[in-house]
Amino acid sequence: MTNKTRLFLKIIIPIFLLSAGIYLLEIEYNRFTENLIILYYPISFGLVVGLVNNKNHRYNYWFNTFLSLVIAALIFFTVFLIPYLIDQLQDYIRQSDEYYRFGFSKEDLLFISAFYVAPILVFLGYGLIFKIRRNIAFLGIVIMTIFCMFLIKNNIIGNQRIEFLEEGSNSFRFLHPYVLWQLVMVFGLQITIHQKELIEIILGKKE
């Protein structure tokens, strides 16, 4: 197996595994509550990233996998905590100042937290357990990932409520924005983890 093939598999396998998990979730959707489905995201993301990347980690393989789960869970809960705290602050200001008109809805705050803040936290958080080079290439990958999140977010903007079920159907939404978030994010993260190998292949230093 060539280095190019090996690298390609390292980047693609996490996407395939998460897609397969989402597909199985779609088939068995009615057996789970929405809260359990939501918890699936940090658990699956943390496990896949931790288990697949058996190199470039800073600690013991299994300990690194455990830390991957912890980081995914912390980021997940932070995504919900930030909008809650800001919303509470807005309510406090509104009660103190009757002329205060500026503010974001809870849904807007959640979108901002999930699609803009969370990707940055993922790159920074996983940089603690993987040997990620923070250079121009890293910055470019972060910007492109956030840009992809912007595109995903704007495809759903204006919806009054984001559901995991298609309207009038019992079918799970495979293209739900938070499903796409997971796939785009793991792709961007895999590229950053393996950017050294990727650059070497692009420059022709490895075959």
PDB file of C-alpha atoms in Angstrom:
ATOM      1  CA  MET A   1       0.000   0.000   0.000  1.00  0.00           C
ATOM      2  CA  THR A   2       1.465   3.365  -1.049  1.00  0.00           C
ATOM      3  CA  ASN A   3       1.759   6.387   1.252  1.00  0.00           C
ATOM      4  CA  LYS A   4      -0.868   8.199  -0.842  1.00  0.00           C
ATOM      5  CA  THR A   5      -3.372   5.373  -0.371  1.00  0.00           C
ATOM      6  CA  ARG A   6      -2.592   5.133   3.342  1.00  0.00           C
ATOM      7  CA  LEU A   7      -3.098   8.869   3.820  1.00  0.00           C
ATOM      8  CA  PHE A   8      -6.290   8.840   1.765  1.00  0.00           C
ATOM      9  CA  LEU A   9      -7.714   6.088   3.984  1.00  0.00           C
ATOM     10  CA  LYS A  10      -6.715   7.929   7.169  1.00  0.00           C
ATOM     11  CA  ILE A  11      -8.727  10.961   6.035  1.00  0.00           C
ATOM     12  CA  ILE A  12     -11.700   9.113   4.526  1.00  0.00           C
ATOM     13  CA  ILE A  13     -12.257   6.273   7.040  1.00  0.00           C
ATOM     14  CA  PRO A  14     -13.536   8.584   9.852  1.00  0.00           C
ATOM     15  CA  ILE A  15     -16.028  10.142   7.412  1.00  0.00           C
ATOM     16  CA  PHE A  16     -17.143   6.672   6.302  1.00  0.00           C
ATOM     17  CA  LEU A  17     -17.533   5.430   9.896  1.00  0.00           C
ATOM     18  CA  LEU A  18     -19.517   8.481  11.014  1.00  0.00           C
ATOM     19  CA  SER A  19     -21.691   8.299   7.870  1.00  0.00           C
ATOM     20  CA  ALA A  20     -22.350   4.592   8.515  1.00  0.00           C
ATOM     21  CA  GLY A  21     -23.284   5.371  12.113  1.00  0.00           C
ATOM     22  CA  ILE A  22     -25.657   8.115  10.990  1.00  0.00           C
ATOM     23  CA  TYR A  23     -27.201   5.766   8.413  1.00  0.00           C
ATOM     24  CA  LEU A  24     -27.807   3.103  11.080  1.00  0.00           C
ATOM     25  CA  LEU A  25     -29.271   5.805  13.284  1.00  0.00           C
ATOM     26  CA  GLU A  26     -31.605   6.734  10.439  1.00  0.00           C
ATOM     27  CA  ILE A  27     -32.809   3.121  10.124  1.00  0.00           C
ATOM     28  CA  GLU A  28     -33.348   2.701  13.876  1.00  0.00           C
ATOM     29  CA  TYR A  29     -34.471   6.293  14.537  1.00  0.00           C
ATOM     30  CA  ASN A  30     -37.840   5.431  16.073  1.00  0.00           C
ATOM     31  CA  ARG A  31     -36.185   3.287  18.769  1.00  0.00           C
ATOM     32  CA  PHE A  32     -34.363   6.253  20.316  1.00  0.00           C
ATOM     33  CA  THR A  33     -35.383   9.479  21.994  1.00  0.00           C
ATOM     34  CA  GLU A  34     -34.110  12.736  20.484  1.00  0.00           C
ATOM     35  CA  ASN A  35     -31.915  13.321  23.562  1.00  0.00           C
ATOM     36  CA  LEU A  36     -30.132   9.994  23.009  1.00  0.00           C
ATOM     37  CA  ILE A  37     -29.667  10.843  19.338  1.00  0.00           C
ATOM     38  CA  ILE A  38     -28.115  14.192  20.244  1.00  0.00           C
ATOM     39  CA  LEU A  39     -25.698  12.473  22.658  1.00  0.00           C
ATOM     40  CA  TYR A  40     -24.654  10.177  19.817  1.00  0.00           C
ATOM     41  CA  TYR A  41     -22.779  13.039  18.145  1.00  0.00           C
ATOM     42  CA  PRO A  42     -20.052  13.781  20.729  1.00  0.00           C
ATOM     43  CA  ILE A  43     -19.652  10.093  21.625  1.00  0.00           C
ATOM     44  CA  SER A  44     -19.261   8.915  18.017  1.00  0.00           C
ATOM     45  CA  PHE A  45     -17.046  11.860  17.056  1.00  0.00           C
ATOM     46  CA  GLY A  46     -14.723  11.407  20.025  1.00  0.00           C
ATOM     47  CA  LEU A  47     -14.456   7.636  19.577  1.00  0.00           C
ATOM     48  CA  VAL A  48     -13.835   7.707  15.835  1.00  0.00           C
ATOM     49  CA  VAL A  49     -11.212  10.464  15.973  1.00  0.00           C
ATOM     50  CA  GLY A  50      -9.480   8.801  18.923  1.00  0.00           C
ATOM     51  CA  LEU A  51      -9.473   5.248  17.552  1.00  0.00           C
ATOM     52  CA  VAL A  52      -8.629   5.946  13.909  1.00  0.00           C
ATOM     53  CA  ASN A  53      -5.649   8.202  14.557  1.00  0.00           C
ATOM     54  CA  ASN A  54      -3.166   5.702  15.944  1.00  0.00           C
ATOM     55  CA  LYS A  55      -0.245   8.037  15.195  1.00  0.00           C
ATOM     56  CA  ASN A  56       0.508  11.704  15.821  1.00  0.00           C
ATOM     57  CA  HIS A  57      -1.003  11.464  19.313  1.00  0.00           C
ATOM     58  CA  ARG A  58       0.735  13.020  22.308  1.00  0.00           C
ATOM     59  CA  TYR A  59      -0.089  10.303  24.834  1.00  0.00           C
ATOM     60  CA  ASN A  60      -0.704   6.570  25.085  1.00  0.00           C
ATOM     61  CA  TYR A  61      -3.095   5.420  22.332  1.00  0.00           C
ATOM     62  CA  TRP A  62      -5.940   4.382  24.650  1.00  0.00           C
ATOM     63  CA  PHE A  63      -5.502   7.349  26.964  1.00  0.00           C
ATOM     64  CA  ASN A  64      -5.540   9.608  23.907  1.00  0.00           C
ATOM     65  CA  THR A  65      -8.800   7.978  22.788  1.00  0.00           C
ATOM     66  CA  PHE A  66     -10.278   8.601  26.237  1.00  0.00           C
ATOM     67  CA  LEU A  67      -9.145  12.254  26.071  1.00  0.00           C
ATOM     68  CA  SER A  68     -10.722  12.501  22.611  1.00  0.00           C
ATOM     69  CA  LEU A  69     -14.055  11.483  24.118  1.00  0.00           C
ATOM     70  CA  VAL A  70     -13.637  13.956  26.988  1.00  0.00           C
ATOM     71  CA  ILE A  71     -12.801  16.837  24.637  1.00  0.00           C
ATOM     72  CA  ALA A  72     -15.740  16.021  22.345  1.00  0.00           C
ATOM     73  CA  ALA A  73     -18.098  15.953  25.351  1.00  0.00           C
ATOM     74  CA  LEU A  74     -16.730  19.222  26.798  1.00  0.00           C
ATOM     75  CA  ILE A  75     -17.088  21.019  23.464  1.00  0.00           C
ATOM     76  CA  PHE A  76     -20.574  19.591  23.022  1.00  0.00           C
ATOM     77  CA  PHE A  77     -21.784  20.905  26.375  1.00  0.00           C
ATOM     78  CA  THR A  78     -19.963  24.216  25.870  1.00  0.00           C
ATOM     79  CA  VAL A  79     -21.907  24.708  22.633  1.00  0.00           C
ATOM     80  CA  PHE A  80     -25.130  24.626  24.642  1.00  0.00           C
ATOM     81  CA  LEU A  81     -23.756  26.490  27.654  1.00  0.00           C
ATOM     82  CA  ILE A  82     -22.603  29.582  25.733  1.00  0.00           C
ATOM     83  CA  PRO A  83     -26.050  30.389  24.216  1.00  0.00           C
ATOM     84  CA  TYR A  84     -27.715  29.772  27.597  1.00  0.00           C
ATOM     85  CA  LEU A  85     -25.383  32.158  29.442  1.00  0.00           C
ATOM     86  CA  ILE A  86     -25.661  34.864  26.770  1.00  0.00           C
ATOM     87  CA  ASP A  87     -29.450  34.519  26.737  1.00  0.00           C
ATOM     88  CA  GLN A  88     -29.546  34.863  30.524  1.00  0.00           C
ATOM     89  CA  LEU A  89     -27.370  37.982  30.270  1.00  0.00           C
ATOM     90  CA  GLN A  90     -29.679  39.437  27.624  1.00  0.00           C
ATOM     91  CA  ASP A  91     -32.706  38.828  29.850  1.00  0.00           C
ATOM     92  CA  TYR A  92     -30.955  40.529  32.763  1.00  0.00           C
ATOM     93  CA  ILE A  93     -30.075  43.575  30.625  1.00  0.00           C
ATOM     94  CA  ARG A  94     -33.621  43.784  29.270  1.00  0.00           C
ATOM     95  CA  GLN A  95     -35.015  43.797  32.800  1.00  0.00           C
ATOM     96  CA  SER A  96     -32.528  46.499  33.848  1.00  0.00           C
ATOM     97  CA  ASP A  97     -32.937  48.689  30.761  1.00  0.00           C
ATOM     98  CA  GLU A  98     -36.385  49.028  29.226  1.00  0.00           C
ATOM     99  CA  TYR A  99     -34.880  50.714  26.139  1.00  0.00           C
ATOM    100  CA  TYR A 100     -32.584  47.783  25.360  1.00  0.00           C
ATOM    101  CA  ARG A 101     -33.581  46.391  21.973  1.00  0.00           C
ATOM    102  CA  PHE A 102     -30.462  44.592  20.763  1.00  0.00           C
ATOM    103  CA  GLY A 103     -30.179  40.847  21.157  1.00  0.00           C
ATOM    104  CA  PHE A 104     -30.172  37.402  19.573  1.00  0.00           C
ATOM    105  CA  SER A 105     -32.809  34.705  19.704  1.00  0.00           C
ATOM    106  CA  LYS A 106     -31.942  31.415  21.422  1.00  0.00           C
ATOM    107  CA  GLU A 107     -31.857  29.664  18.062  1.00  0.00           C
ATOM    108  CA  ASP A 108     -29.479  32.258  16.564  1.00  0.00           C
ATOM    109  CA  LEU A 109     -27.186  31.949  19.583  1.00  0.00           C
ATOM    110  CA  LEU A 110     -27.149  28.158  19.234  1.00  0.00           C
ATOM    111  CA  PHE A 111     -26.304  28.405  15.539  1.00  0.00           C
ATOM    112  CA  ILE A 112     -23.460  30.860  16.199  1.00  0.00           C
ATOM    113  CA  SER A 113     -22.110  28.658  18.985  1.00  0.00           C
ATOM    114  CA  ALA A 114     -22.402  25.412  16.985  1.00  0.00           C
ATOM    115  CA  PHE A 115     -21.244  26.582  13.564  1.00  0.00           C
ATOM    116  CA  TYR A 116     -18.629  29.216  14.413  1.00  0.00           C
ATOM    117  CA  VAL A 117     -17.420  28.787  17.991  1.00  0.00           C
ATOM    118  CA  ALA A 118     -17.445  24.962  18.142  1.00  0.00           C
ATOM    119  CA  PRO A 119     -15.165  24.403  15.086  1.00  0.00           C
ATOM    120  CA  ILE A 120     -12.525  26.675  16.620  1.00  0.00           C
ATOM    121  CA  LEU A 121     -12.820  24.817  19.932  1.00  0.00           C
ATOM    122  CA  VAL A 122     -12.442  21.478  18.131  1.00  0.00           C
ATOM    123  CA  PHE A 123      -9.228  22.514  16.396  1.00  0.00           C
ATOM    124  CA  LEU A 124      -7.798  24.003  19.583  1.00  0.00           C
ATOM    125  CA  GLY A 125      -8.992  21.167  21.837  1.00  0.00           C
ATOM    126  CA  TYR A 126      -7.676  18.352  19.650  1.00  0.00           C
ATOM    127  CA  GLY A 127      -4.402  20.247  19.286  1.00  0.00           C
ATOM    128  CA  LEU A 128      -3.858  19.368  22.947  1.00  0.00           C
ATOM    129  CA  ILE A 129      -3.842  15.612  22.303  1.00  0.00           C
ATOM    130  CA  PHE A 130      -2.584  15.394  18.716  1.00  0.00           C
ATOM    131  CA  LYS A 131       0.622  16.802  17.245  1.00  0.00           C
ATOM    132  CA  ILE A 132      -1.014  19.420  15.031  1.00  0.00           C
ATOM    133  CA  ARG A 133       1.223  21.962  13.325  1.00  0.00           C
ATOM    134  CA  ARG A 134      -0.185  25.459  13.783  1.00  0.00           C
ATOM    135  CA  ASN A 135       1.027  27.185  10.638  1.00  0.00           C
ATOM    136  CA  ILE A 136      -0.421  28.939   7.577  1.00  0.00           C
ATOM    137  CA  ALA A 137      -1.835  25.644   6.305  1.00  0.00           C
ATOM    138  CA  PHE A 138      -3.539  25.061   9.661  1.00  0.00           C
ATOM    139  CA  LEU A 139      -5.068  28.549   9.579  1.00  0.00           C
ATOM    140  CA  GLY A 140      -6.266  27.979   6.018  1.00  0.00           C
ATOM    141  CA  ILE A 141      -7.956  24.689   6.969  1.00  0.00           C
ATOM    142  CA  VAL A 142      -9.678  26.341   9.942  1.00  0.00           C
ATOM    143  CA  ILE A 143     -10.954  29.207   7.761  1.00  0.00           C
ATOM    144  CA  MET A 144     -12.196  26.839   5.040  1.00  0.00           C
ATOM    145  CA  THR A 145     -13.928  24.627   7.608  1.00  0.00           C
ATOM    146  CA  ILE A 146     -15.707  27.622   9.156  1.00  0.00           C
ATOM    147  CA  PHE A 147     -16.632  28.816   5.649  1.00  0.00           C
ATOM    148  CA  CYS A 148     -18.218  25.400   4.982  1.00  0.00           C
ATOM    149  CA  MET A 149     -20.106  25.782   8.269  1.00  0.00           C
ATOM    150  CA  PHE A 150     -21.297  29.191   7.075  1.00  0.00           C
ATOM    151  CA  LEU A 151     -22.677  27.593   3.898  1.00  0.00           C
ATOM    152  CA  ILE A 152     -24.413  24.850   5.878  1.00  0.00           C
ATOM    153  CA  LYS A 153     -25.903  27.360   8.310  1.00  0.00           C
ATOM    154  CA  ASN A 154     -27.212  29.615   5.565  1.00  0.00           C
ATOM    155  CA  ASN A 155     -28.955  26.730   3.844  1.00  0.00           C
ATOM    156  CA  ILE A 156     -31.154  26.342   6.927  1.00  0.00           C
ATOM    157  CA  ILE A 157     -31.468  29.975   8.011  1.00  0.00           C
ATOM    158  CA  GLY A 158     -35.055  31.118   8.341  1.00  0.00           C
ATOM    159  CA  ASN A 159     -36.352  27.772   9.586  1.00  0.00           C
ATOM    160  CA  GLN A 160     -38.456  28.314  12.684  1.00  0.00           C
ATOM    161  CA  ARG A 161     -37.377  25.027  14.178  1.00  0.00           C
ATOM    162  CA  ILE A 162     -34.762  22.493  13.205  1.00  0.00           C
ATOM    163  CA  GLU A 163     -36.075  18.956  13.573  1.00  0.00           C
ATOM    164  CA  PHE A 164     -34.324  15.640  13.115  1.00  0.00           C
ATOM    165  CA  LEU A 165     -37.393  14.332  11.302  1.00  0.00           C
ATOM    166  CA  GLU A 166     -38.548  15.463   7.874  1.00  0.00           C
ATOM    167  CA  GLU A 167     -41.802  17.393   8.114  1.00  0.00           C
ATOM    168  CA  GLY A 168     -44.761  15.024   7.821  1.00  0.00           C
ATOM    169  CA  SER A 169     -42.489  11.985   7.731  1.00  0.00           C
ATOM    170  CA  ASN A 170     -40.900   9.469  10.072  1.00  0.00           C
ATOM    171  CA  SER A 171     -37.655   9.527   8.084  1.00  0.00           C
ATOM    172  CA  PHE A 172     -34.520  10.772   9.809  1.00  0.00           C
ATOM    173  CA  ARG A 173     -32.909  13.774   8.084  1.00  0.00           C
ATOM    174  CA  PHE A 174     -29.546  12.478   6.903  1.00  0.00           C
ATOM    175  CA  LEU A 175     -28.721  15.978   5.603  1.00  0.00           C
ATOM    176  CA  HIS A 176     -29.645  17.602   8.889  1.00  0.00           C
ATOM    177  CA  PRO A 177     -27.270  20.568   9.447  1.00  0.00           C
ATOM    178  CA  TYR A 178     -25.784  19.022  12.588  1.00  0.00           C
ATOM    179  CA  VAL A 179     -25.146  15.772  10.701  1.00  0.00           C
ATOM    180  CA  LEU A 180     -23.281  17.726   8.013  1.00  0.00           C
ATOM    181  CA  TRP A 181     -21.425  19.574  10.788  1.00  0.00           C
ATOM    182  CA  GLN A 182     -19.986  16.307  12.047  1.00  0.00           C
ATOM    183  CA  LEU A 183     -18.817  15.130   8.613  1.00  0.00           C
ATOM    184  CA  VAL A 184     -17.261  18.466   7.588  1.00  0.00           C
ATOM    185  CA  MET A 185     -15.600  18.846  10.989  1.00  0.00           C
ATOM    186  CA  VAL A 186     -14.005  15.393  11.016  1.00  0.00           C
ATOM    187  CA  PHE A 187     -12.714  15.954   7.464  1.00  0.00           C
ATOM    188  CA  GLY A 188     -11.104  19.269   8.440  1.00  0.00           C
ATOM    189  CA  LEU A 189      -9.671  17.782  11.622  1.00  0.00           C
ATOM    190  CA  GLN A 190      -8.173  14.779   9.808  1.00  0.00           C
ATOM    191  CA  ILE A 191      -6.446  17.078   7.327  1.00  0.00           C
ATOM    192  CA  THR A 192      -4.912  19.126  10.142  1.00  0.00           C
ATOM    193  CA  ILE A 193      -3.733  16.010  12.002  1.00  0.00           C
ATOM    194  CA  HIS A 194      -2.099  14.625   8.856  1.00  0.00           C
ATOM    195  CA  GLN A 195      -1.145  17.894   7.184  1.00  0.00           C
ATOM    196  CA  LYS A 196       2.596  17.135   7.322  1.00  0.00           C
ATOM    197  CA  GLU A 197       2.146  13.898   5.363  1.00  0.00           C
ATOM    198  CA  LEU A 198      -0.287  15.612   2.987  1.00  0.00           C
ATOM    199  CA  ILE A 199       2.149  18.459   2.249  1.00  0.00           C
ATOM    200  CA  GLU A 200       5.000  15.992   1.692  1.00  0.00           C
ATOM    201  CA  ILE A 201       2.928  14.064  -0.855  1.00  0.00           C
ATOM    202  CA  ILE A 202       1.799  17.256  -2.613  1.00  0.00           C
ATOM    203  CA  LEU A 203       5.438  18.435  -2.837  1.00  0.00           C
ATOM    204  CA  GLY A 204       6.483  15.028  -4.131  1.00  0.00           C
ATOM    205  CA  LYS A 205       8.609  14.080  -1.140  1.00  0.00           C
ATOM    206  CA  LYS A 206       6.596  10.887  -0.626  1.00  0.00           C
ATOM    207  CA  GLU A 207       5.074   8.495  -3.110  1.00  0.00           C
TER     208      GLU A 207
END
